[in-house]
């Protein structure tokens, strides 16, 4: 069939992704094709009544020498809804111990990410975007899901994958993700937590008096509890620290309760991740315990928890901090997941954190979720630096001029003064520097605002190279994570 299709469509300058061709039954095939820079779903049929919107050909085109007809359609949400009744392309909840989230800010390279991910025993989370990213890229949850589904079809992938509505902080974006059909909801409670860093003992005591009896029962019941790290090592939950944890998190957890009730009313199954990794406060064992036990006692079935580990998890670069300190904290957090059961640890801002991957894998016994996102965007910048140097220089100047604005959304320790006004070295080597990676990592919004068409046009021209760069980058992450040295 592939040969016949190519013979029919190649003269029309329609490119077929060979791995995408799927035989649904004797009368129906589906594939992905590209016309100029637009990807479409191809439907090959005989004796099948199928109605999809916006056909490319006004009448189905006959494939010479067969009884089959072919037409091409956009993967809009209407067509996606019809297509998922024919083949299982919609996202699912996670059913493996390890999951790995990639994210595709541009909506161009899910297939390249998947080509790396499918080589390992993990659950891929392909559609992964936050409201912050949606605003900066001028996309929505449906578009992110559709581009991910197109990547699944393009590679011929038949396994399961997930869709993560990342850093949900309000009901508006929650409902949009539900309507789009997302399966994972990462709840960011950072806007609702109490800040206690500068409070006096008297102020802390006054705040604790206002804590609910529900929270106080948890503290009274579990203060002094010993948690086993190993046969030789334990730690104890402090009463005073549990009191602080209740003050910090109690109000924030009401947001998780609200979201859980909405999700239960709308969806038959879903995964919740609770993110407590934002802000200045490293997550103490007591914080972790209080949050998890509170939610369990409320009957909330969350699947993963993202603590704030010691050290810095800045965007686009390796871990900054004392690895031994990170290891000690991780052992305690993992011990708590075993004591409380039913959920995994999650590592946020996990891209490029190569120095701690093997430690994370070993201590968690291969039971975790890792989030990455901007690392694939940086591969797009690399393609531009390699093949379109003039545009790269323009992007650099735009990023530098808008650095302070871009920094409002991301925590990075870079300043405009440390960058040269003109790049006087090889652009690929320049882009390899940590501060330059961070500059481009956080600047995607303004760069797309000012150079969207040029960026997309040039990346489409170099799709093969773009795919190769992205795939190799994800493979580098996975090799560091899974493979022995």
XYZ file of C-alpha atoms in Angstrom:
485
model
C 0.000 0.000 0.000
C 2.845 2.406 0.811
C 4.291 2.063 -2.670
C 0.875 2.658 -4.280
C 0.271 5.695 -2.085
C 3.635 7.205 -2.943
C 2.986 6.680 -6.632
C -0.374 8.465 -6.317
C 0.638 11.357 -4.047
C 4.314 12.077 -4.731
C 3.542 13.820 -8.062
C 1.358 16.203 -6.038
C 4.354 17.090 -3.770
C 2.800 15.210 -0.877
C 5.345 13.476 1.377
C 4.294 10.356 3.299
C 5.914 9.412 6.616
C 6.545 5.741 5.891
C 6.413 4.577 9.540
C 2.974 6.125 9.964
C 1.046 3.784 7.654
C -1.345 1.641 9.717
C -3.651 -1.053 8.509
C -6.832 -0.807 10.566
C -8.622 -3.553 8.653
C -8.813 -4.865 5.074
C -10.804 -1.789 4.039
C -9.037 0.962 5.962
C -5.516 2.415 6.306
C -4.363 5.579 8.067
C -1.129 7.528 7.565
C 0.489 10.947 8.101
C 1.485 13.151 5.178
C 3.126 16.534 4.788
C 2.101 19.148 2.230
C 4.610 21.990 2.278
C 4.838 22.634 6.027
C 1.444 21.213 7.021
C 0.952 17.709 8.387
C -2.326 15.960 7.658
C -3.990 12.648 8.363
C -4.406 10.408 5.335
C -7.407 8.074 5.140
C -7.316 5.203 2.652
C -10.632 3.372 2.406
C -12.893 1.123 0.434
C -16.434 0.211 1.459
C -16.065 2.486 4.490
C -18.327 5.413 5.286
C -16.156 7.905 7.154
C -16.784 11.617 7.465
C -13.929 13.935 8.461
C -13.991 17.699 8.163
C -11.974 19.911 5.771
C -10.807 17.366 3.141
C -7.774 18.349 1.087
C -9.224 16.969 -2.147
C -12.780 18.071 -2.992
C -13.441 14.463 -4.011
C -11.621 11.385 -2.700
C -8.731 10.485 -5.009
C -8.687 6.970 -6.481
C -5.459 4.989 -6.023
C -4.614 3.580 -9.414
C -4.887 -0.200 -9.763
C -6.976 -0.606 -6.595
C -10.492 -0.098 -5.298
C -9.187 2.258 -2.607
C -9.839 5.972 -2.263
C -7.590 8.431 -0.415
C -8.036 11.874 1.087
C -6.173 14.072 3.559
C -7.548 15.914 6.573
C -6.246 18.254 9.272
C -6.000 16.796 12.754
C -8.341 19.361 14.273
C -10.196 18.507 17.456
C -13.324 17.430 15.618
C -11.375 14.982 13.447
C -9.358 13.802 16.461
C -12.579 12.908 18.280
C -13.676 10.795 15.306
C -10.254 9.262 14.749
C -9.846 8.049 18.323
C -12.974 5.918 17.860
C -11.130 4.048 15.096
C -7.657 3.721 16.633
C -6.453 4.134 20.242
C -4.572 7.444 19.981
C -5.956 9.286 23.018
C -3.771 9.620 26.137
C -4.070 7.206 29.059
C -3.215 7.197 32.753
C 0.225 5.937 33.714
C 0.550 2.182 34.213
C 4.316 1.852 34.748
C 6.719 2.502 37.617
C 8.769 4.975 35.572
C 7.319 7.835 33.572
C 9.184 10.529 31.668
C 7.678 13.817 30.493
C 9.110 15.674 27.531
C 6.906 18.515 26.349
C 7.054 20.084 22.897
C 6.753 23.865 23.072
C 6.744 24.279 19.303
C 4.486 21.340 18.476
C 6.976 20.035 15.924
C 9.021 17.210 17.398
C 6.918 14.790 19.470
C 7.781 12.013 17.011
C 11.509 12.654 17.547
C 11.100 12.513 21.319
C 9.035 9.346 21.026
C 11.637 7.655 18.832
C 13.987 7.850 21.841
C 11.453 7.183 24.591
C 10.018 4.015 23.050
C 13.389 2.272 23.363
C 13.056 2.146 27.162
C 10.653 0.529 29.616
C 8.877 3.690 30.685
C 5.576 5.493 30.282
C 5.989 8.544 28.009
C 4.181 11.765 28.920
C 4.181 13.523 25.539
C 1.673 16.354 25.823
C 3.078 18.368 28.729
C 2.549 22.106 28.997
C 1.789 24.624 31.714
C -0.481 27.665 31.452
C 2.675 29.803 31.554
C 4.015 28.005 28.471
C 0.654 28.149 26.722
C 0.514 31.922 27.174
C 4.080 32.422 25.985
C 3.669 30.167 22.930
C 0.104 31.356 22.185
C -1.226 27.804 22.185
C -3.885 25.966 24.169
C -4.239 22.519 25.731
C -6.099 21.130 22.721
C -3.403 22.207 20.273
C -0.671 20.655 22.439
C -2.589 17.377 22.606
C -3.298 17.325 18.876
C 0.351 17.901 17.967
C 1.349 15.092 20.333
C -1.239 12.762 18.821
C 0.101 13.631 15.372
C 3.579 12.631 16.564
C 2.211 9.325 17.847
C 0.626 8.652 14.457
C 3.696 9.778 12.538
C 5.978 7.257 14.262
C 3.484 4.389 14.074
C 3.670 4.109 17.877
C 1.005 1.757 19.262
C 1.781 1.964 22.974
C 0.203 4.146 25.617
C 1.195 7.705 26.414
C 0.066 10.425 28.824
C -0.927 14.081 28.668
C 0.077 16.329 31.579
C -1.688 19.602 32.323
C 1.311 21.013 34.130
C 1.391 23.556 36.969
C -2.372 23.985 37.257
C -3.190 26.795 39.676
C -6.783 27.714 38.850
C -10.093 26.282 37.725
C -10.032 27.990 34.316
C -7.044 26.055 32.991
C -8.167 22.923 34.821
C -11.448 22.888 32.903
C -9.686 23.555 29.600
C -7.406 20.564 30.188
C -10.351 18.352 31.141
C -12.215 19.386 27.986
C -9.149 18.542 25.902
C -8.891 15.069 27.440
C -5.729 15.268 29.557
C -4.944 12.349 31.844
C -2.447 13.846 34.305
C -2.945 16.998 36.357
C 0.048 18.548 38.092
C -1.314 20.813 40.804
C 0.954 23.695 41.746
C -0.037 24.915 45.202
C 2.734 27.496 45.524
C 0.355 30.467 45.304
C -1.620 29.213 48.294
C 1.086 28.325 50.815
C 1.833 30.386 53.922
C 5.309 31.924 54.123
C 6.756 31.516 57.614
C 10.485 32.114 57.104
C 10.562 35.467 58.923
C 7.914 34.771 61.579
C 8.756 34.896 65.266
C 7.980 32.002 67.618
C 5.054 34.002 68.966
C 3.650 34.588 65.470
C 4.064 30.912 64.627
C 2.206 29.926 67.774
C -0.647 32.297 66.926
C -0.909 30.843 63.434
C -0.879 27.298 64.774
C -3.855 28.096 66.993
C -5.856 28.713 63.806
C -4.937 25.362 62.254
C -7.890 22.969 61.925
C -8.540 20.106 64.316
C -8.145 17.767 61.327
C -4.520 18.846 60.886
C -3.827 18.840 64.635
C -4.961 15.219 64.844
C -2.390 14.281 62.212
C 0.338 16.072 64.174
C -0.664 14.548 67.524
C -0.884 11.073 66.018
C 2.361 11.038 64.061
C 4.784 13.378 65.886
C 7.746 11.284 66.977
C 7.024 8.592 64.383
C 10.153 6.768 63.255
C 10.534 6.299 59.516
C 12.837 3.553 58.256
C 15.415 4.451 55.598
C 17.276 1.136 55.825
C 17.836 -1.617 58.369
C 20.426 0.586 60.053
C 18.977 4.059 59.491
C 15.830 5.825 60.708
C 14.647 9.376 61.209
C 11.993 10.840 63.451
C 9.195 13.274 62.594
C 9.491 16.389 64.750
C 6.409 17.799 66.496
C 7.549 21.400 66.000
C 8.342 20.849 62.310
C 4.972 19.149 61.714
C 3.290 22.195 63.276
C 5.146 24.434 60.830
C 4.175 22.148 57.950
C 0.504 22.431 58.891
C 0.730 26.223 58.956
C 2.469 26.316 55.564
C 0.326 23.814 53.654
C -3.123 23.403 55.196
C -4.896 26.138 53.218
C -3.086 25.167 50.023
C -4.310 21.596 50.267
C -7.903 22.772 50.069
C -7.115 23.617 46.440
C -6.082 19.994 45.858
C -9.354 18.847 47.461
C -11.368 21.120 45.166
C -9.570 19.949 42.039
C -9.915 16.295 43.042
C -13.683 16.642 43.418
C -13.968 18.336 40.016
C -11.856 15.645 38.348
C -13.891 12.861 39.970
C -17.095 14.410 38.663
C -15.756 14.777 35.120
C -13.403 11.850 34.445
C -13.488 8.117 35.076
C -9.729 7.937 35.642
C -6.873 10.417 36.005
C -3.482 10.904 37.652
C -2.831 13.745 40.099
C 0.630 15.035 40.875
C 1.069 17.458 43.771
C 3.827 19.994 43.228
C 5.413 21.487 46.332
C 8.742 22.212 44.648
C 8.186 25.907 43.964
C 9.281 28.709 46.278
C 12.246 29.175 48.577
C 11.507 26.492 51.186
C 13.216 23.127 50.755
C 10.665 20.430 51.483
C 11.322 18.951 54.916
C 10.416 15.336 55.714
C 7.659 16.767 57.916
C 6.321 18.867 55.019
C 6.234 15.792 52.808
C 4.606 13.649 55.467
C 1.990 16.225 56.396
C 0.955 16.862 52.792
C 0.758 13.161 51.903
C -0.990 12.083 55.102
C -3.463 14.981 54.950
C -4.450 14.051 51.410
C -4.666 10.340 52.223
C -6.864 11.040 55.236
C -9.106 13.139 52.982
C -9.399 10.182 50.604
C -7.485 11.904 47.780
C -5.688 9.416 45.555
C -2.700 11.338 44.218
C -0.117 9.444 42.161
C 3.055 11.498 42.554
C 4.580 14.209 44.728
C 7.265 16.688 43.678
C 9.254 17.930 46.705
C 11.703 20.807 46.565
C 15.034 19.106 47.032
C 18.138 20.883 48.376
C 20.269 22.616 45.779
C 19.165 24.439 42.662
C 17.268 23.029 39.703
C 17.725 25.882 37.283
C 16.512 25.621 33.715
C 18.625 24.072 30.979
C 21.698 23.187 33.071
C 22.900 20.490 35.445
C 22.139 20.323 39.156
C 23.790 22.983 41.301
C 24.534 22.021 44.883
C 25.922 19.404 47.226
C 25.112 16.022 45.683
C 25.608 14.251 49.024
C 23.067 16.579 50.630
C 20.654 15.886 47.768
C 21.196 12.147 48.272
C 20.489 12.361 52.022
C 17.271 14.306 51.444
C 16.165 11.976 48.649
C 16.597 8.917 50.883
C 14.248 10.450 53.455
C 11.658 11.441 50.869
C 11.724 8.015 49.276
C 11.440 6.351 52.686
C 8.263 8.369 53.234
C 6.757 7.187 49.931
C 7.328 3.595 51.057
C 5.905 4.240 54.512
C 2.816 6.018 53.188
C 2.494 4.090 49.893
C 0.427 4.701 46.767
C 2.507 7.394 45.057
C 5.899 8.116 43.500
C 8.447 10.900 43.760
C 8.641 13.372 40.888
C 11.669 15.388 39.789
C 10.713 18.770 38.342
C 12.990 20.837 36.133
C 14.596 17.477 35.458
C 16.100 18.264 32.078
C 19.883 18.209 31.875
C 20.303 17.153 35.544
C 22.715 14.440 34.480
C 24.851 14.426 37.633
C 21.976 13.203 39.824
C 20.096 10.891 37.449
C 21.740 7.634 38.513
C 21.379 8.554 42.194
C 17.704 9.339 41.642
C 17.134 6.039 39.833
C 19.003 3.962 42.434
C 17.501 5.449 45.574
C 13.925 5.413 44.260
C 14.429 1.829 43.043
C 13.257 2.813 39.579
C 9.907 4.175 40.727
C 9.518 7.838 39.750
C 8.421 10.543 37.317
C 10.805 13.022 35.673
C 9.688 16.220 33.956
C 11.637 17.880 31.180
C 10.465 20.519 28.716
C 12.712 23.326 27.563
C 15.604 21.033 26.706
C 13.931 20.164 23.375
C 13.366 23.855 22.614
C 17.111 24.368 23.022
C 17.687 21.755 20.329
C 15.610 23.895 17.967
C 17.857 26.855 18.796
C 20.844 24.614 18.060
C 19.471 23.844 14.588
C 19.111 27.567 13.931
C 22.646 28.266 15.188
C 24.056 25.543 12.931
C 22.178 26.194 9.701
C 20.821 29.762 9.939
C 23.462 31.810 11.767
C 22.025 35.212 10.807
C 18.726 34.385 12.479
C 20.570 32.989 15.500
C 22.344 36.323 15.993
C 19.001 38.127 15.749
C 17.459 35.791 18.325
C 20.395 36.316 20.648
C 20.025 40.103 20.523
C 16.255 39.887 21.122
C 16.775 37.503 24.048
C 19.406 39.761 25.588
C 17.281 42.896 25.243
C 14.346 41.170 26.947
C 16.223 39.223 29.597
C 14.797 40.992 32.642
C 11.238 40.454 31.411
C 11.893 36.775 30.677
C 13.420 36.281 34.135
C 10.120 37.208 35.793
C 8.734 33.782 34.902
C 11.830 31.672 35.639
C 14.429 31.424 38.356
C 17.888 31.723 36.804
C 21.038 33.434 38.046
C 22.059 35.275 34.903
C 22.436 38.989 34.211
C 22.712 40.973 30.994
C 26.177 42.236 31.929
C 27.760 38.776 31.674
C 26.910 38.384 27.976
C 28.941 39.815 25.095
C 27.223 42.312 22.816
C 28.659 40.457 19.819
C 29.349 36.733 19.512
C 32.975 36.288 18.472
C 33.231 32.501 18.689
C 31.682 29.462 17.021
C 27.924 29.721 17.537
C 27.497 26.058 18.485
C 30.225 26.318 21.118
C 28.729 29.577 22.363
C 25.321 27.919 22.729
C 26.898 25.139 24.790
C 27.705 27.558 27.651
C 25.428 27.278 30.687
C 24.439 30.936 30.835
C 23.682 31.056 27.100
C 21.560 27.906 27.382
C 19.627 29.560 30.203
C 19.206 32.769 28.238
C 17.587 30.943 25.334
C 15.705 28.541 27.579
C 13.667 31.278 29.229
C 13.355 33.537 26.157
C 11.158 31.336 23.957
C 8.103 33.532 24.504
C 9.583 36.797 23.247
C 11.463 35.026 20.445
C 8.241 33.469 19.171
C 6.477 36.817 19.516
C 9.007 38.511 17.256
C 10.282 35.735 14.964
C 7.630 32.997 14.981
C 7.274 32.618 11.203
C 11.011 32.612 10.543
C 11.621 30.060 13.321
C 8.920 27.678 12.099
C 9.797 28.085 8.416
C 13.458 27.304 8.967
C 12.832 24.386 11.335
C 10.450 22.879 8.808
C 13.167 23.209 6.161
C 15.536 21.266 8.412
C 13.048 18.795 9.864
C 15.369 15.803 9.511
C 18.203 17.556 11.371
C 15.780 18.942 13.967
C 14.447 15.446 14.649
C 17.983 14.089 14.920
C 19.096 16.725 17.426
C 16.014 16.277 19.612
C 16.151 12.481 19.534
C 19.850 12.433 20.451
C 19.229 14.859 23.313
C 16.425 12.741 24.807
C 18.561 9.609 24.333
C 21.352 11.324 26.264
C 18.946 11.898 29.145
C 17.710 8.310 29.110
C 21.186 6.784 28.829
C 22.309 8.798 31.850
C 19.255 7.596 33.709
C 19.067 3.926 32.762
C 22.407 2.660 31.586
C 25.344 1.591 33.711
C 28.622 3.402 33.219
